[in-house]
């Protein structure tokens, strides 16, 4: 029965795919072109297919369901995990639209009267999108209500919340399929996530029971983010370095992550003493103060928030311009997530990580009371992060490799420190051969440390037990007179080059790949750059990071841009909205470049829909007109 209904549904929707999607995009959002796979995804939804979208943060996932929701008959139900996110999305949709009730949310923040009002709008068919919290969706009265209204499709945003393997598991997310079936099993479901882990992706498809879904996987490369690792010197030097960096990025929003609560407070104080507007944020503060400080940051009353990782979940401020890690994060996944909060709008995002071995020890020390397996697991994650920091090849290559993606370019055009200051490469044909031969001779049954001991001919009880000192490869690499650091680094690069792989499921045993086997048969010349070796001493204080003016188009008028930003802040405060909901940074930059002085001209700015221009535009064009005249 469900199948049959679905077919009918598909035919019916097909007719409406005749709509000109580009035109709809421009009309509803003021954008001229789709980003990445957006158009294909939208077509998939419009033709009634289950759809699974895997796209990194800032990729533009929301629009994938928002546009079809606006086009189709009925209301789209969007499951979203956090009240703050729902509110922002609804605010944003209303800012674009000339229909005030185009979007609503239902969650525990509403009182009875407000809920009644929302339901009335839904019954009248005014509303195109309804955001719901999973807990709200599963309430019987709401299920009964939703059975009675016309629904276009279901969207499950932040779908990784379904999985226990994900970073923010929400048990209620697991009930979504049952609820959909109860409301109407023929409804199509679209799931969206930025999770790169295959395990979590599997979980999502299985748990939502997506039927022959169209799956869209984007690259996880965040091309607008600049990555740099800075050797961490003495404390006052590091702080000086940070202060200098922020001064060079004055007025921009940024996050500094630290390992512990006290450091957030201390660092925020130092920054303030240096004339930087900053607040500290951590889970130890009482709820009211936390909300207040988060609000200050979101409303742009302060530029910098110094926080533990308690901060960030549910923060969708699109114009965060830098993320600094004052300490090494506990995994690459964390690092990617946390740095990922920079530059969601596609503009500049600088990511600095201050690295020292002392911090690594601190991190390991924090796990001392955990059960053994957890400690081992945690230790492995930390050592991956250390390897990332030490690596001298393109940061993107290493990051993407970690997520199972190959970054094919040789360099990323100076968008990471290693590509900006490339390290010399050395010939490694013979050492690579030695490593491969050793891995082969011990039958691919051992991990990195063991392999290095065999290569260097270092006896221990385990080697003795396996009689590996009798193998030809034992001590085969000693004559190169290289230390552990060298071999570690070499094995690491060999993984990235695809000569060997680490079997994570099997305790990190090193295995030969086909490419590795081919190399053994017929070795060839190979040049690699070896890892950095950090000294826990003084850092180079002069080289404060970042590519210079990556977005600085020549015609942009910085004075006007600042005036527009100030105006945006005022208007935002009046409307009790976050500034980026009024106009995005990209839009302001374009205004400060093309000087629109009428509402009609303002509509030509990317990201400015007609509704937005009418709602907020007047003061902005007036300001620009006055500015132009005075000039
Ligand atoms: P995600 O949910 O994937 O992290 P968002 O939906 O929040 O990403 O979108 C990220 C940013 O991209 C937003 O600032 C949004 O306005 C912008 N964006 C989305 N689609 C387009 C487009 N087609 N053209 C220009 N900007 C877009
Ligand atoms: Mg999103
Ligand atoms: Zn690079």
XYZ file of C-alpha atoms and ligand atoms in Angstrom:
660
model
C 0.000 0.000 0.000
C 2.755 2.394 0.958
C 4.597 1.567 -2.273
C 1.515 2.320 -4.329
C 0.908 5.607 -2.647
C 4.505 6.529 -3.209
C 4.261 5.953 -6.956
C 1.243 8.168 -7.175
C 3.083 10.768 -5.215
C 6.045 10.674 -7.573
C 3.965 11.186 -10.693
C 2.174 14.034 -9.131
C 5.328 15.818 -8.095
C 7.040 15.246 -11.424
C 4.701 17.805 -12.997
C 5.913 20.481 -10.687
C 9.567 19.856 -11.435
C 8.944 21.903 -14.543
C 9.558 24.932 -12.364
C 12.639 26.936 -13.122
C 14.733 26.208 -10.042
C 17.237 28.982 -10.710
C 14.449 31.476 -10.847
C 12.976 30.163 -7.616
C 16.398 30.349 -5.993
C 16.770 33.953 -6.949
C 13.253 34.876 -5.965
C 13.347 33.224 -2.556
C 16.951 33.630 -1.468
C 18.516 36.196 -3.762
C 21.259 33.770 -4.888
C 22.214 33.419 -8.530
C 23.535 29.879 -8.605
C 23.388 26.662 -6.679
C 26.265 25.493 -4.524
C 27.684 22.020 -5.120
C 24.991 19.366 -5.522
C 22.135 21.531 -4.311
C 20.217 21.498 -7.574
C 20.393 17.726 -7.989
C 19.399 17.202 -4.383
C 16.429 19.486 -4.785
C 15.352 17.585 -7.900
C 15.630 14.338 -6.001
C 13.334 15.666 -3.292
C 10.886 17.124 -5.774
C 10.529 13.781 -7.496
C 9.579 12.175 -4.207
C 12.683 10.106 -3.588
C 14.231 9.392 -0.255
C 17.436 11.390 -0.223
C 20.586 11.336 1.854
C 22.867 14.347 1.854
C 26.372 14.243 3.271
C 27.906 17.665 3.015
C 30.384 19.489 5.237
C 29.441 22.365 7.487
C 28.830 25.478 5.463
C 28.079 23.439 2.363
C 24.540 24.773 2.154
C 22.441 21.887 3.363
C 19.462 23.896 4.637
C 18.623 25.295 1.239
C 18.356 21.739 -0.114
C 15.090 21.228 1.735
C 14.006 24.837 2.112
C 13.629 25.524 -1.580
C 11.565 22.416 -2.406
C 9.481 23.098 0.696
C 8.674 26.555 -0.656
C 7.808 25.205 -4.101
C 5.698 22.233 -3.104
C 2.193 22.072 -1.813
C 1.840 21.422 1.898
C 4.250 21.879 4.745
C 7.659 20.234 5.124
C 8.397 18.846 8.567
C 11.993 19.439 9.575
C 13.430 17.623 12.552
C 16.205 19.613 14.192
C 17.994 18.890 17.450
C 18.337 22.282 19.090
C 15.964 25.074 19.940
C 18.541 27.728 19.082
C 19.121 26.291 15.604
C 15.404 26.113 14.914
C 14.888 29.683 15.963
C 17.712 30.926 13.757
C 16.444 29.053 10.726
C 12.917 30.328 11.214
C 14.173 33.891 11.754
C 16.266 33.589 8.622
C 13.428 32.218 6.485
C 11.160 35.007 7.645
C 13.847 37.548 6.841
C 13.899 36.316 3.247
C 10.183 36.036 2.773
C 7.311 38.434 2.447
C 4.987 35.936 4.110
C 5.519 36.216 7.829
C 4.249 32.747 8.675
C 6.245 30.935 6.055
C 8.088 29.009 8.781
C 7.349 28.012 12.347
C 8.855 25.868 15.016
C 7.302 23.633 17.618
C 9.364 22.887 20.714
C 9.357 23.148 24.464
C 10.103 26.874 24.367
C 6.555 27.718 23.269
C 3.602 28.243 25.587
C 0.093 26.914 24.945
C -1.125 30.063 23.235
C 1.843 30.112 20.884
C 1.390 26.459 20.016
C -2.249 27.095 19.210
C -1.286 29.937 16.900
C 1.266 27.778 15.078
C -1.268 25.016 14.588
C -3.822 27.470 13.252
C -1.368 28.703 10.649
C -0.615 25.127 9.679
C -4.268 24.271 9.249
C -4.747 27.362 7.091
C -1.915 26.135 4.911
C 0.123 29.334 5.210
C 3.218 27.659 6.516
C 5.717 25.915 4.242
C 8.174 24.697 6.860
C 7.679 23.430 10.368
C 10.781 22.830 12.480
C 10.229 20.364 15.290
C 12.337 18.970 18.072
C 12.342 15.168 18.097
C 10.782 15.154 21.564
C 7.936 17.313 20.305
C 7.406 15.205 17.221
C 6.948 12.036 19.207
C 4.140 13.445 21.377
C 0.871 11.727 20.580
C -1.201 14.889 20.285
C 1.244 16.245 17.719
C 1.284 13.031 15.720
C -2.512 13.129 15.635
C -2.417 16.729 14.525
C 0.111 16.091 11.762
C -2.053 13.300 10.370
C -4.664 15.902 9.560
C -2.601 18.377 7.569
C -0.966 18.199 4.162
C 2.720 17.422 4.437
C 5.150 17.707 1.528
C 8.052 15.687 2.970
C 10.116 15.016 6.062
C 13.605 16.403 6.506
C 15.926 15.156 9.227
C 18.653 17.721 9.787
C 21.801 16.883 11.776
C 20.884 13.263 11.100
C 24.018 11.974 12.857
C 22.094 12.477 16.109
C 20.531 9.099 15.236
C 23.762 7.259 15.806
C 25.388 6.263 19.028
C 28.668 6.503 17.172
C 28.106 10.147 16.391
C 29.176 12.976 18.644
C 25.725 14.065 19.755
C 23.501 11.035 20.036
C 19.836 11.813 20.658
C 17.759 8.714 21.435
C 14.534 10.407 20.320
C 15.957 10.634 16.798
C 15.589 6.870 16.585
C 11.824 7.119 16.728
C 11.500 9.281 13.643
C 10.800 6.428 11.218
C 7.961 5.076 13.361
C 6.402 8.487 13.577
C 6.631 9.067 9.834
C 5.005 5.714 9.236
C 2.236 6.579 11.604
C 1.583 9.931 9.984
C 1.878 8.764 6.392
C 4.237 5.997 5.243
C 4.296 7.305 1.696
C 6.032 10.528 2.656
C 9.586 10.788 1.446
C 12.386 11.489 3.870
C 15.525 13.511 3.345
C 18.344 13.146 5.841
C 21.235 15.596 6.088
C 24.485 15.473 7.994
C 28.030 16.781 7.994
C 29.372 13.571 9.482
C 32.256 12.018 7.644
C 32.260 8.689 9.464
C 30.968 5.777 7.343
C 29.677 3.962 10.414
C 27.443 6.861 11.324
C 26.290 7.223 7.721
C 25.282 3.548 7.661
C 23.396 3.929 10.891
C 21.410 6.824 9.485
C 20.256 4.954 6.376
C 19.337 1.856 8.349
C 17.614 3.605 11.169
C 15.543 5.924 9.020
C 14.817 2.994 6.680
C 15.513 5.132 3.655
C 14.114 3.395 0.571
C 16.539 3.293 -2.364
C 17.759 6.735 -1.378
C 19.574 9.024 -3.744
C 22.807 9.626 -1.895
C 24.852 12.768 -2.386
C 28.300 12.863 -0.850
C 30.280 16.078 -1.129
C 33.956 16.504 -0.597
C 34.881 17.299 2.973
C 37.419 19.801 1.853
C 36.732 23.252 3.253
C 38.629 25.211 0.668
C 38.174 28.596 2.351
C 39.768 27.504 5.618
C 43.442 28.213 6.215
C 45.167 25.689 8.499
C 48.334 26.348 10.455
C 50.161 24.676 13.297
C 52.181 27.027 15.469
C 54.885 25.674 17.779
C 53.814 26.638 21.271
C 56.513 28.481 23.115
C 56.498 29.793 26.646
C 53.131 30.922 27.871
C 53.649 34.676 27.626
C 55.077 34.254 24.147
C 52.095 32.278 22.968
C 49.748 34.835 24.438
C 51.676 37.624 22.748
C 51.418 35.770 19.479
C 47.663 35.394 19.880
C 47.200 39.043 20.799
C 49.151 40.075 17.740
C 47.132 37.783 15.528
C 43.847 39.165 16.839
C 45.037 42.732 16.437
C 45.765 41.940 12.825
C 42.226 40.599 12.540
C 40.609 43.384 14.496
C 36.825 43.495 14.617
C 36.463 39.963 13.351
C 34.649 37.224 15.236
C 36.709 34.356 16.532
C 36.747 31.430 18.935
C 39.704 30.344 21.045
C 39.448 26.807 22.379
C 41.374 25.845 25.487
C 41.639 22.630 27.405
C 40.486 23.786 30.803
C 38.130 26.253 32.381
C 40.663 28.320 34.215
C 42.627 29.014 31.056
C 39.522 30.426 29.373
C 39.163 32.957 32.192
C 42.862 33.828 32.335
C 43.230 34.211 28.606
C 40.083 36.301 28.270
C 41.455 38.628 30.963
C 44.770 39.037 29.154
C 43.005 39.729 25.888
C 40.826 42.364 27.536
C 43.891 43.978 29.055
C 45.221 44.212 25.521
C 42.180 46.033 24.252
C 40.421 43.056 22.710
C 36.762 42.522 23.495
C 36.599 38.981 24.774
C 34.617 36.776 27.154
C 35.256 33.372 28.666
C 32.816 30.495 28.333
C 32.774 27.090 29.973
C 30.459 24.554 31.533
C 31.383 25.698 35.041
C 29.607 29.032 34.641
C 26.002 29.197 35.720
C 23.432 28.868 32.964
C 22.397 32.495 32.924
C 25.922 33.801 32.594
C 26.666 31.288 29.856
C 23.616 32.325 27.869
C 24.534 35.964 28.384
C 28.068 35.529 27.084
C 27.013 33.420 24.156
C 24.517 36.112 23.320
C 27.170 38.823 23.498
C 29.220 36.902 20.988
C 26.317 36.179 18.647
C 25.061 39.775 18.766
C 28.610 40.974 18.027
C 28.979 42.850 21.278
C 32.243 40.993 21.791
C 34.609 39.777 19.118
C 36.279 36.827 20.754
C 34.992 34.014 22.902
C 37.561 31.989 24.828
C 35.939 28.660 25.519
C 36.235 25.029 26.365
C 34.658 22.629 23.908
C 31.406 23.147 25.801
C 30.930 26.001 23.350
C 29.942 25.573 19.748
C 27.321 22.896 19.447
C 24.371 24.604 17.847
C 26.269 27.750 16.992
C 25.554 28.512 13.364
C 26.987 32.010 13.184
C 28.218 32.000 9.604
C 30.860 34.712 9.845
C 33.317 33.410 12.421
C 36.645 34.427 10.914
C 39.090 32.455 13.028
C 39.257 29.455 15.334
C 42.332 29.138 17.506
C 43.232 25.990 19.393
C 45.289 27.025 22.381
C 45.773 23.333 23.173
C 45.825 20.301 20.964
C 42.318 18.842 20.464
C 41.694 15.285 21.538
C 41.020 13.911 18.075
C 41.148 14.886 14.429
C 37.394 14.571 14.328
C 37.144 17.178 17.092
C 39.665 19.398 15.336
C 37.737 19.205 12.074
C 34.425 19.935 13.805
C 35.802 22.814 15.838
C 37.763 24.468 13.044
C 34.733 23.839 10.836
C 32.867 26.548 12.699
C 35.001 29.142 10.915
C 33.890 30.580 7.602
C 30.573 28.828 7.123
C 29.617 31.596 4.737
C 32.464 30.618 2.434
C 34.568 33.671 3.227
C 37.881 33.689 5.080
C 38.403 31.348 8.017
C 41.800 31.016 9.706
C 42.498 28.005 11.888
C 45.531 28.108 14.159
C 46.611 25.299 16.407
C 49.257 25.878 19.070
C 51.154 22.670 19.486
C 53.405 21.386 22.236
C 54.246 17.919 23.502
C 53.508 19.108 27.010
C 49.892 19.625 26.015
C 49.804 16.135 24.576
C 50.893 14.770 27.931
C 48.292 16.878 29.690
C 45.635 15.424 27.462
C 46.811 11.884 28.091
C 46.956 12.600 31.790
C 43.285 13.576 31.755
C 42.398 10.037 30.758
C 44.294 8.388 33.569
C 41.192 7.278 35.478
C 39.328 5.938 32.473
C 39.025 2.196 31.823
C 41.859 0.664 29.875
C 40.070 0.235 26.545
C 38.895 3.797 26.604
C 42.405 4.956 27.403
C 43.847 2.990 24.527
C 41.231 4.287 22.149
C 41.746 7.834 23.366
C 45.496 7.457 23.122
C 45.217 6.357 19.530
C 43.042 9.342 18.652
C 45.534 11.697 20.267
C 48.440 10.167 18.414
C 46.590 10.673 15.120
C 46.262 14.325 16.014
C 49.939 14.566 16.896
C 50.778 12.970 13.557
C 48.642 15.560 11.815
C 50.499 18.356 13.562
C 53.897 16.882 12.810
C 53.154 16.193 9.176
C 54.961 18.395 6.686
C 52.683 17.716 3.761
C 49.565 19.636 2.816
C 47.248 19.740 5.852
C 44.241 19.086 3.635
C 45.805 15.904 2.336
C 46.193 14.556 5.856
C 42.805 15.728 7.104
C 40.901 14.376 4.140
C 42.877 11.158 4.195
C 41.753 10.684 7.765
C 38.158 10.816 6.577
C 38.848 8.386 3.767
C 38.992 10.978 1.018
C 41.889 11.575 -1.320
C 42.957 15.160 -1.896
C 44.407 14.938 -5.357
C 46.167 18.277 -5.649
C 49.821 18.540 -4.666
C 49.315 21.772 -2.829
C 46.329 23.818 -1.687
C 47.566 27.170 -2.961
C 49.041 28.396 0.264
C 45.890 27.694 2.237
C 47.910 25.778 4.804
C 51.239 26.451 6.483
C 52.924 23.473 4.848
C 51.987 24.639 1.375
C 53.024 28.189 2.191
C 56.436 27.123 3.430
C 57.070 23.753 1.802
C 59.649 21.571 3.463
C 62.324 20.066 1.311
C 61.585 16.566 0.069
C 64.054 13.739 0.362
C 64.543 10.524 -1.570
C 63.020 7.619 0.361
C 63.150 4.726 -2.094
C 65.415 2.550 0.082
C 63.849 3.319 3.444
C 60.338 2.769 2.073
C 61.488 -0.560 0.660
C 62.873 -1.553 4.062
C 59.642 -0.657 5.819
C 57.477 -2.524 3.315
C 59.702 -5.592 3.426
C 59.550 -5.635 7.225
C 55.768 -5.349 7.309
C 55.579 -8.207 4.829
C 57.991 -10.461 6.696
C 56.097 -10.127 9.978
C 53.001 -11.149 8.005
C 51.185 -7.829 8.370
C 50.334 -8.708 11.947
C 51.887 -5.777 13.839
C 51.525 -2.077 14.503
C 53.827 0.895 14.035
C 55.937 0.628 17.189
C 56.635 -3.051 16.706
C 57.622 -2.561 13.078
C 60.051 0.197 14.006
C 61.664 -1.986 16.665
C 62.183 -4.744 14.107
C 63.550 -2.345 11.500
C 66.040 -0.928 13.994
C 66.912 -4.351 15.403
C 65.769 -3.556 18.908
C 65.131 -6.696 20.842
C 62.235 -7.025 23.260
C 60.277 -9.876 24.813
C 57.564 -9.787 22.192
C 60.040 -9.929 19.318
C 61.804 -12.733 21.089
C 58.562 -14.652 21.548
C 57.768 -14.400 17.856
C 61.396 -15.161 16.954
C 61.365 -12.154 14.669
C 65.018 -11.507 15.449
C 65.678 -14.480 13.190
C 64.040 -12.778 10.220
C 66.084 -11.134 7.473
C 64.347 -7.839 8.097
C 65.493 -7.654 11.715
C 67.791 -4.656 11.955
C 67.504 -4.164 8.211
C 67.131 -0.396 8.579
C 69.688 0.258 11.309
C 72.404 1.305 8.860
C 70.378 4.315 7.710
C 71.061 5.743 11.166
C 67.661 7.317 11.453
C 65.739 7.756 14.697
C 62.208 6.738 15.699
C 60.875 10.082 14.649
C 62.082 9.448 11.109
C 60.516 6.001 10.843
C 57.287 7.100 12.430
C 57.057 9.913 10.018
C 57.955 7.698 7.080
C 55.297 5.115 7.913
C 52.778 7.887 8.306
C 53.591 9.338 4.873
C 53.452 5.882 3.358
C 49.878 5.619 4.587
C 48.914 8.916 3.046
C 50.654 7.817 -0.179
C 48.545 4.646 -0.106
C 51.472 2.198 0.141
C 50.259 0.779 3.420
C 47.129 1.087 5.469
C 46.378 0.858 9.116
C 43.665 -1.581 10.029
C 41.810 0.356 12.701
C 39.316 -2.432 13.407
C 42.270 -4.722 14.004
C 44.164 -2.679 16.580
C 46.066 -0.611 14.051
C 47.983 -3.417 12.337
C 49.900 -2.261 9.291
C 48.920 -3.916 6.017
C 50.348 -3.635 2.534
C 48.097 -2.180 -0.128
C 48.263 -3.274 -3.766
C 50.321 -0.183 -4.434
C 52.700 -1.217 -1.647
C 53.017 -4.741 -3.004
C 53.766 -3.361 -6.466
C 56.451 -1.115 -4.975
C 58.117 -4.108 -3.316
C 58.263 -5.968 -6.624
C 59.623 -2.995 -8.465
C 60.858 -0.157 -6.262
C 60.866 3.292 -7.773
C 62.205 6.682 -6.832
C 59.969 8.427 -4.315
C 60.371 11.797 -2.664
C 58.598 12.742 0.521
C 58.840 15.570 2.979
C 59.449 14.407 6.495
C 57.605 15.566 9.544
C 58.221 18.636 11.579
C 59.852 18.018 14.874
C 58.554 20.446 17.434
C 60.772 21.604 20.233
C 58.963 22.569 23.384
C 60.872 25.791 23.486
C 60.533 29.208 22.020
C 58.274 29.799 19.084
C 59.050 32.137 16.247
C 57.244 35.206 17.364
C 57.377 37.183 14.171
C 55.549 35.099 11.688
C 51.944 35.781 12.522
C 49.837 33.650 10.388
C 47.463 33.605 7.549
C 47.445 34.215 3.884
C 47.315 37.898 3.174
C 44.015 39.402 2.142
C 42.619 36.322 0.486
C 39.228 37.880 -0.077
C 40.343 41.432 -0.535
C 38.806 42.331 -3.849
C 40.305 45.653 -4.853
C 37.157 47.718 -4.996
C 35.824 46.911 -1.562
C 35.486 50.029 0.578
C 36.473 49.068 4.125
C 35.162 52.276 5.691
C 31.751 51.751 4.200
C 31.827 48.093 5.139
C 32.417 49.015 8.764
C 29.593 51.530 8.679
C 27.288 48.908 7.206
C 28.290 46.432 9.871
C 27.550 48.959 12.595
C 24.178 49.676 11.076
C 23.487 45.962 10.864
C 24.257 45.613 14.539
C 21.760 48.372 15.386
C 19.036 46.996 13.167
C 19.620 43.531 14.556
C 19.294 44.747 18.123
C 16.035 46.529 17.261
C 14.564 43.378 15.764
C 16.091 41.117 18.418
C 17.733 39.098 15.668
C 21.306 38.011 15.198
C 23.100 40.381 12.815
C 23.771 37.762 10.126
C 20.065 37.122 9.804
C 19.578 40.714 8.625
C 22.245 40.522 5.897
C 25.109 38.076 5.479
C 28.683 39.312 5.499
C 29.025 38.448 1.785
C 26.067 40.701 1.037
C 27.523 43.590 3.050
C 30.839 43.210 1.259
C 29.110 43.330 -2.075
C 27.224 46.456 -0.985
C 30.509 48.095 -0.018
C 31.759 47.275 -3.509
C 28.831 48.124 -5.778
C 27.125 50.895 -3.751
C 23.436 50.119 -4.304
C 21.400 53.234 -3.493
C 17.859 52.035 -4.213
C 15.910 49.002 -3.065
C 15.768 47.803 -6.651
C 19.570 47.901 -6.854
C 19.817 46.249 -3.475
C 17.907 43.237 -4.778
C 20.772 42.569 -7.153
C 23.074 41.855 -4.240
C 23.676 38.167 -3.711
C 21.733 36.861 -0.735
C 19.194 39.692 -0.799
C 15.720 38.528 -1.738
C 12.945 40.964 -2.499
C 11.414 40.304 0.899
C 14.703 41.036 2.644
C 15.236 44.249 0.711
C 11.766 45.464 1.625
C 12.101 44.491 5.236
C 15.558 45.767 6.108
C 16.934 47.533 3.058
C 15.814 51.125 3.431
C 18.290 52.228 6.112
C 21.125 50.515 4.301
C 20.578 52.141 0.924
C 20.089 55.471 2.642
C 23.394 55.091 4.405
C 25.121 54.153 1.168
C 23.527 57.039 -0.716
C 24.634 59.499 1.930
C 28.110 58.044 1.986
C 28.411 58.252 -1.798
C 27.248 61.848 -1.769
C 29.705 62.900 0.906
C 32.519 61.275 -0.971
P 25.198 23.737 6.400
O 23.868 23.485 7.058
O 25.501 22.769 5.324
O 26.306 23.899 7.366
P 24.000 26.232 5.653
O 22.745 25.703 5.107
O 23.950 26.851 7.004
O 25.130 25.110 5.642
O 24.604 27.245 4.593
C 25.888 27.767 4.730
C 25.997 29.105 4.054
O 25.923 28.977 2.644
C 24.905 30.063 4.451
O 25.526 31.292 4.752
C 24.028 30.172 3.229
O 23.415 31.417 3.112
C 25.018 29.940 2.107
N 24.412 29.397 0.877
C 23.663 28.282 0.765
N 23.312 28.073 -0.524
C 23.862 29.062 -1.247
C 23.882 29.401 -2.645
N 23.263 28.654 -3.555
N 24.566 30.511 -3.010
C 25.215 31.266 -2.095
N 25.241 31.008 -0.776
C 24.582 29.917 -0.347
Mg 22.905 22.971 8.817
Zn 48.070 22.678 1.782
